[in-house]
Short mmCIF file of C-alpha atoms in Angstrom, two decimals:
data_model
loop_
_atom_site.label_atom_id
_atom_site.label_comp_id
_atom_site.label_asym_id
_atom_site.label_seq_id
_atom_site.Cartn_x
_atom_site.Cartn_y
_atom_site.Cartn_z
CA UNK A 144 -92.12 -154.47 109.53
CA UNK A 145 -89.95 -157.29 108.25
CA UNK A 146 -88.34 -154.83 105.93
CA UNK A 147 -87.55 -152.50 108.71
CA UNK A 148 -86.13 -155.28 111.45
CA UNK A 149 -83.65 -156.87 108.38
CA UNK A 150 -82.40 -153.48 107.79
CA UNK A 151 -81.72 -153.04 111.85
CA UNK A 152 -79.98 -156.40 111.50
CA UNK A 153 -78.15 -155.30 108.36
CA UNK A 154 -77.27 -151.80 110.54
CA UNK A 155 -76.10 -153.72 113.55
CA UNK A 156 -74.03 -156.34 110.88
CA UNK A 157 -72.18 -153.57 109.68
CA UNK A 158 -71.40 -151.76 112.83
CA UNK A 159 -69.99 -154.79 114.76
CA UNK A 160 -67.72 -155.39 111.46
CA UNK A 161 -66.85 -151.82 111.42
CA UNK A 162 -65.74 -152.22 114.86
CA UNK A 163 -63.89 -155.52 113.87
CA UNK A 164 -61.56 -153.31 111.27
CA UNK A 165 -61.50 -150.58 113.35
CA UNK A 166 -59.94 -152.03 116.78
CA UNK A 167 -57.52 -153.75 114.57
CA UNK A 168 -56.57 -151.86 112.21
CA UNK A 169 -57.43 -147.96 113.49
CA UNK A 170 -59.20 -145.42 111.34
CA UNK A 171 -56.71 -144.18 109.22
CA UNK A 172 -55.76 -147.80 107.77
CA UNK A 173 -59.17 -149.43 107.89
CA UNK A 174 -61.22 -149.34 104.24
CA UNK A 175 -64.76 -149.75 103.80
CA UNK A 176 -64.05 -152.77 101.55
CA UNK A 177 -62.72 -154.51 104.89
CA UNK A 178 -65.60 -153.52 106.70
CA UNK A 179 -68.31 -154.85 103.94
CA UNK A 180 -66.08 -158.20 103.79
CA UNK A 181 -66.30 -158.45 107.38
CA UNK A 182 -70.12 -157.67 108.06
CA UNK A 183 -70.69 -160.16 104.95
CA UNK A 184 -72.94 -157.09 103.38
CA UNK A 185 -72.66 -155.60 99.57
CA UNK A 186 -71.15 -152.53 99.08
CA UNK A 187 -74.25 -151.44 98.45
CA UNK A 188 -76.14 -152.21 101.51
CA UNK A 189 -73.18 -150.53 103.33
CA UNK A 190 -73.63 -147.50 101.97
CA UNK A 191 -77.33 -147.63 102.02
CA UNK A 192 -76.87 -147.23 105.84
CA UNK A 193 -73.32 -145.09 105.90
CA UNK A 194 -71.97 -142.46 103.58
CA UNK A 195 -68.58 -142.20 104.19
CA UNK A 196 -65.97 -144.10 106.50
CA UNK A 197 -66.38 -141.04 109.14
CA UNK A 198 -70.43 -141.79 109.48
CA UNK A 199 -69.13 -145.26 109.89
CA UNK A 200 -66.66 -144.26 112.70
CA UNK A 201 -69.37 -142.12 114.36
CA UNK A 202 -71.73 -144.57 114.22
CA UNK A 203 -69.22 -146.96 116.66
CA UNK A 204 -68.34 -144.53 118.59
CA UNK A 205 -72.38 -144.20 119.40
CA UNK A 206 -72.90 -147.59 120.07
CA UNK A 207 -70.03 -148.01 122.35
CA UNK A 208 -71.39 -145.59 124.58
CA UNK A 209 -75.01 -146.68 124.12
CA UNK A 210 -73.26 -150.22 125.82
CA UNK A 211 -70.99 -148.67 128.69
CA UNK A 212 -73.83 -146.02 129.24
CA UNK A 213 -76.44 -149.42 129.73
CA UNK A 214 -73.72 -151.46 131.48
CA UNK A 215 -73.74 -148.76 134.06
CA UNK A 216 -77.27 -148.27 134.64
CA UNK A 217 -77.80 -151.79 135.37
CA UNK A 218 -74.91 -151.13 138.43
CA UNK A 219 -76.18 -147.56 139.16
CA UNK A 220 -79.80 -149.56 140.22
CA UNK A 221 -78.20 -152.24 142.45
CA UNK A 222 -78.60 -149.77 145.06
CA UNK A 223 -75.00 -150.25 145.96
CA UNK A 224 -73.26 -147.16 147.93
CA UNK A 225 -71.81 -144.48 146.11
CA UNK A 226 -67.69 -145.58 146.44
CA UNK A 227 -68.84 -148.97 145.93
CA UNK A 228 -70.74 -148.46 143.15
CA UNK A 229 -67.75 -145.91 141.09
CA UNK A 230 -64.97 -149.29 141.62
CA UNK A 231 -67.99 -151.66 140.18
CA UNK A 232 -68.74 -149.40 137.47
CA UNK A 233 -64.71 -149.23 136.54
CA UNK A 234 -64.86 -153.05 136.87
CA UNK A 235 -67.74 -153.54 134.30
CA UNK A 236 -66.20 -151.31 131.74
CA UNK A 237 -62.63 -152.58 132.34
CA UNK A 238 -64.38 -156.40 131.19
CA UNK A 239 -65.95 -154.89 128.33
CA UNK A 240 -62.39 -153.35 127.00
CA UNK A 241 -61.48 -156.74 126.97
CA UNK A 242 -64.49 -158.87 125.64
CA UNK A 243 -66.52 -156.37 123.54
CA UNK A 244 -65.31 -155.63 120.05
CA UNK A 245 -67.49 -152.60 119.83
CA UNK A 246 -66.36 -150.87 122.72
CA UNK A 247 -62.54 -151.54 122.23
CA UNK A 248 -63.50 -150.24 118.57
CA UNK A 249 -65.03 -147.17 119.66
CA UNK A 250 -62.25 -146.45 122.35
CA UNK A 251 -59.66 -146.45 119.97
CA UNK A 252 -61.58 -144.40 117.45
CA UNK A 253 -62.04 -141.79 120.46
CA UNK A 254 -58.23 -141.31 120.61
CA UNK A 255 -58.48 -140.88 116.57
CA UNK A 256 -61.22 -138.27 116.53
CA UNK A 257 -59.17 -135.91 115.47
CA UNK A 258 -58.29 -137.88 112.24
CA UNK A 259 -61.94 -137.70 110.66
CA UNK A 260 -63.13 -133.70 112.59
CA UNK A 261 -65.18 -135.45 115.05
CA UNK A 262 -64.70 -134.51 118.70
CA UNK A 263 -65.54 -136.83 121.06
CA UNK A 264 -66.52 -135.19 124.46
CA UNK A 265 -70.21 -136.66 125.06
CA UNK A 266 -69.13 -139.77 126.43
CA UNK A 267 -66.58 -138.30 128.89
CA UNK A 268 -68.86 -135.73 130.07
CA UNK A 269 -71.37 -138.41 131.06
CA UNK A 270 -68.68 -140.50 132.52
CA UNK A 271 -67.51 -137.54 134.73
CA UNK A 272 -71.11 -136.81 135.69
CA UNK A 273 -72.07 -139.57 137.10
CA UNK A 274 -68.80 -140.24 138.79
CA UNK A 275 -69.44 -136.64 140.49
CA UNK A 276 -73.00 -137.81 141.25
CA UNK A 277 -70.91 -140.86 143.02
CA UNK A 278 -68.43 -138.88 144.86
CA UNK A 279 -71.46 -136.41 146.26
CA UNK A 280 -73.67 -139.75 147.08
CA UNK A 281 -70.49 -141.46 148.82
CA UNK A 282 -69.73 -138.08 151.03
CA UNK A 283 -73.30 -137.79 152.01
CA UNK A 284 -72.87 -142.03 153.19
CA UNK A 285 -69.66 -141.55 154.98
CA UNK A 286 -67.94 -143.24 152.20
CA UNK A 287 -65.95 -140.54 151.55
CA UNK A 288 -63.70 -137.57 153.36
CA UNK A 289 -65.88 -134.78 153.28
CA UNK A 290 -62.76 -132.97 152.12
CA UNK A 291 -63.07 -134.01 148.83
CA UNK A 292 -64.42 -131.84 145.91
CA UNK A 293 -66.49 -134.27 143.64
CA UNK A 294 -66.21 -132.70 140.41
CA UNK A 295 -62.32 -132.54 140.75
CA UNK A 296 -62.36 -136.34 142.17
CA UNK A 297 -64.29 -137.81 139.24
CA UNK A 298 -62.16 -135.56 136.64
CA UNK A 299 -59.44 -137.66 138.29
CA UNK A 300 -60.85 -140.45 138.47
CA UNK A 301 -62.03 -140.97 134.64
CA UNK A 302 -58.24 -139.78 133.53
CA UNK A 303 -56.82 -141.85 135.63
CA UNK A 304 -58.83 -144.85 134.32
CA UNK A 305 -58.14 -143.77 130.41
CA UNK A 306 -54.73 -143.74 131.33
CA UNK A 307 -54.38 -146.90 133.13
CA UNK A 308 -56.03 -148.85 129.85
CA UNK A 309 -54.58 -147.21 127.20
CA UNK A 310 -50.87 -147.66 129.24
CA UNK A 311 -51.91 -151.32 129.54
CA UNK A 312 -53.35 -151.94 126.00
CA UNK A 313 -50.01 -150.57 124.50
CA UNK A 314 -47.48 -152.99 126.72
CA UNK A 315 -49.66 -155.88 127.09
CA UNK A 316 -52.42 -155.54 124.85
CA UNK A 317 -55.28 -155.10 127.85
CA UNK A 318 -54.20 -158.61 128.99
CA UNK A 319 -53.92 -157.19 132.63
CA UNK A 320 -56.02 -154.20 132.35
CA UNK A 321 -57.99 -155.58 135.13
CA UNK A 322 -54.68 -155.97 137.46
CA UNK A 323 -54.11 -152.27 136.39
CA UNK A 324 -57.40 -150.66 137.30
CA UNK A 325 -57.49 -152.66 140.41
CA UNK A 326 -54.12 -150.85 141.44
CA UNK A 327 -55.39 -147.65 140.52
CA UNK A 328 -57.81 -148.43 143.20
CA UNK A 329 -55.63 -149.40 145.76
CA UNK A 330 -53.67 -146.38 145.57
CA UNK A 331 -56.48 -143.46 145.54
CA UNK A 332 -59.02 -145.29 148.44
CA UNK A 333 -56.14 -144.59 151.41
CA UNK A 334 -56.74 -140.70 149.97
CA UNK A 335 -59.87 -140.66 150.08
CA UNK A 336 -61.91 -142.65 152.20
CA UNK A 337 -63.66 -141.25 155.11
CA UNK A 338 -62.56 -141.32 158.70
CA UNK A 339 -65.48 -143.25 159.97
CA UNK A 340 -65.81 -145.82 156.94
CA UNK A 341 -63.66 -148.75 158.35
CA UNK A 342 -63.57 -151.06 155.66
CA UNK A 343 -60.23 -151.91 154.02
CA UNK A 344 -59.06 -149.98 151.13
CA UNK A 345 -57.43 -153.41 149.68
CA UNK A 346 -60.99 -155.11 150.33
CA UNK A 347 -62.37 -152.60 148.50
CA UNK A 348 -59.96 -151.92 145.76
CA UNK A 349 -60.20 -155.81 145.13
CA UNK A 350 -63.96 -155.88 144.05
CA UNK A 351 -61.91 -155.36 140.76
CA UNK A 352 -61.56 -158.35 140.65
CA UNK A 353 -63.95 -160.24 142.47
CA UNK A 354 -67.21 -158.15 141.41
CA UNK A 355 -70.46 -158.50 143.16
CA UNK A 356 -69.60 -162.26 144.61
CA UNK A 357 -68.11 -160.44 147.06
CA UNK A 358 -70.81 -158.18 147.57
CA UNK A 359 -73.46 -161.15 147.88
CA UNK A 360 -71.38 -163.01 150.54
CA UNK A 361 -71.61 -160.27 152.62
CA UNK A 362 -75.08 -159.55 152.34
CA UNK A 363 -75.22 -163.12 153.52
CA UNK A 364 -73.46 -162.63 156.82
#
């Protein structure tokens, strides 16, 4: 047993360096020597766990949707309405572009796929799943025009969100992804909401940056 947790810990050692290298220096550039140096593991131990760079890349690419895929869980059980809970769940991973190495890692490596023959669908298939589930679960609340076609609205929606961070991490570096994603909101709610639903789009599109707080206060009311 304390064989088998020190070689998780060596596992999990050398994919957070991995992701170090990668995010900063992209697949093509990055070396496994970097990535040993910066896990603080031999050679050896890395390759006891990875056989080539391209497992290596894989292997981030896994756990950054292991994190976004368990980041949005946690929201999807809050019990939050559907349109409510699709801005929250852009929120959460728009944070975690900017304060988890692994998932900054792994979205970069997603745009590199193509480098090392590894297509990298999975974890936009999910994404778009769940934001149809969203779009169906906000119509049925009122949330949301019944006009709308869900699967073409979260196709949209998960584009438009790629697009908005990787526009922002190439001019500022991500430093106002969250600005971004929060006008990305504003602009598609007007579109979209349903006749009936009253609140205000900018209220809404603003939970971007004000998370559940706002969401607690008012409960509270």
């Amino acid at each position: 047993m304390v064989l088998q947790d020190r070689a998780k810990a060596t596992r999990e050692a050398i994919v957070a360096g991995a992701a170090v290298v990668f995010e900063e220096h992209g697949y093509g550039n990055a070396s496994l020597t970097q990535v040993s140096e910066a896990a603080r593991v031999t050679k050896g131990a890395l390759y006891f766990h990875f056989q080539s760079k391209e497992d290596l890349a894989k292997a981030v690419i896994e756990e950054q949707h292991r994190i976004v895929m368990a980041h949005s869980e946690a929201i999807l059980g809050g019990n939050q309405p559907g349109l409510t809970t699709m801005i929250l769940m852009c929120r959460a991973f728009g944070l975690q572009l900017i304060h988890e190495p692994v998932v900054k890692a792994g979205i970069r490596l997603t745009f590199e796929a193509a480098t090392f023959g590894q297509p990298v669908r999975g974890p936009y298939e999910d994404w778009i799943a769940a934001m149809e589930r969203l779009t169906t679960q906000g119509k049925n609340e009122r949330q949301i025009r019944s006009s709308i076609d869900p699967a073409a609205l979260a196709r949209y929606i998960v584009a438009s969100f790629t697009g908005v961070q990787m526009v922002s991490d190439v001019l500022t570096g991500r430093t106002d992804v969250m600005q971004r994603i929060e006008e990305m909101w504003a602009l598609l709610l007007p579109g979209l909401m349903h006749e009936d639903f009253h609140e205000e789009p900018s209220a809404l599109s603003r939970l971007i940056s004000t998370g559940e707080s706002r969401l607690k206060r008012a409960a509270l009311l």
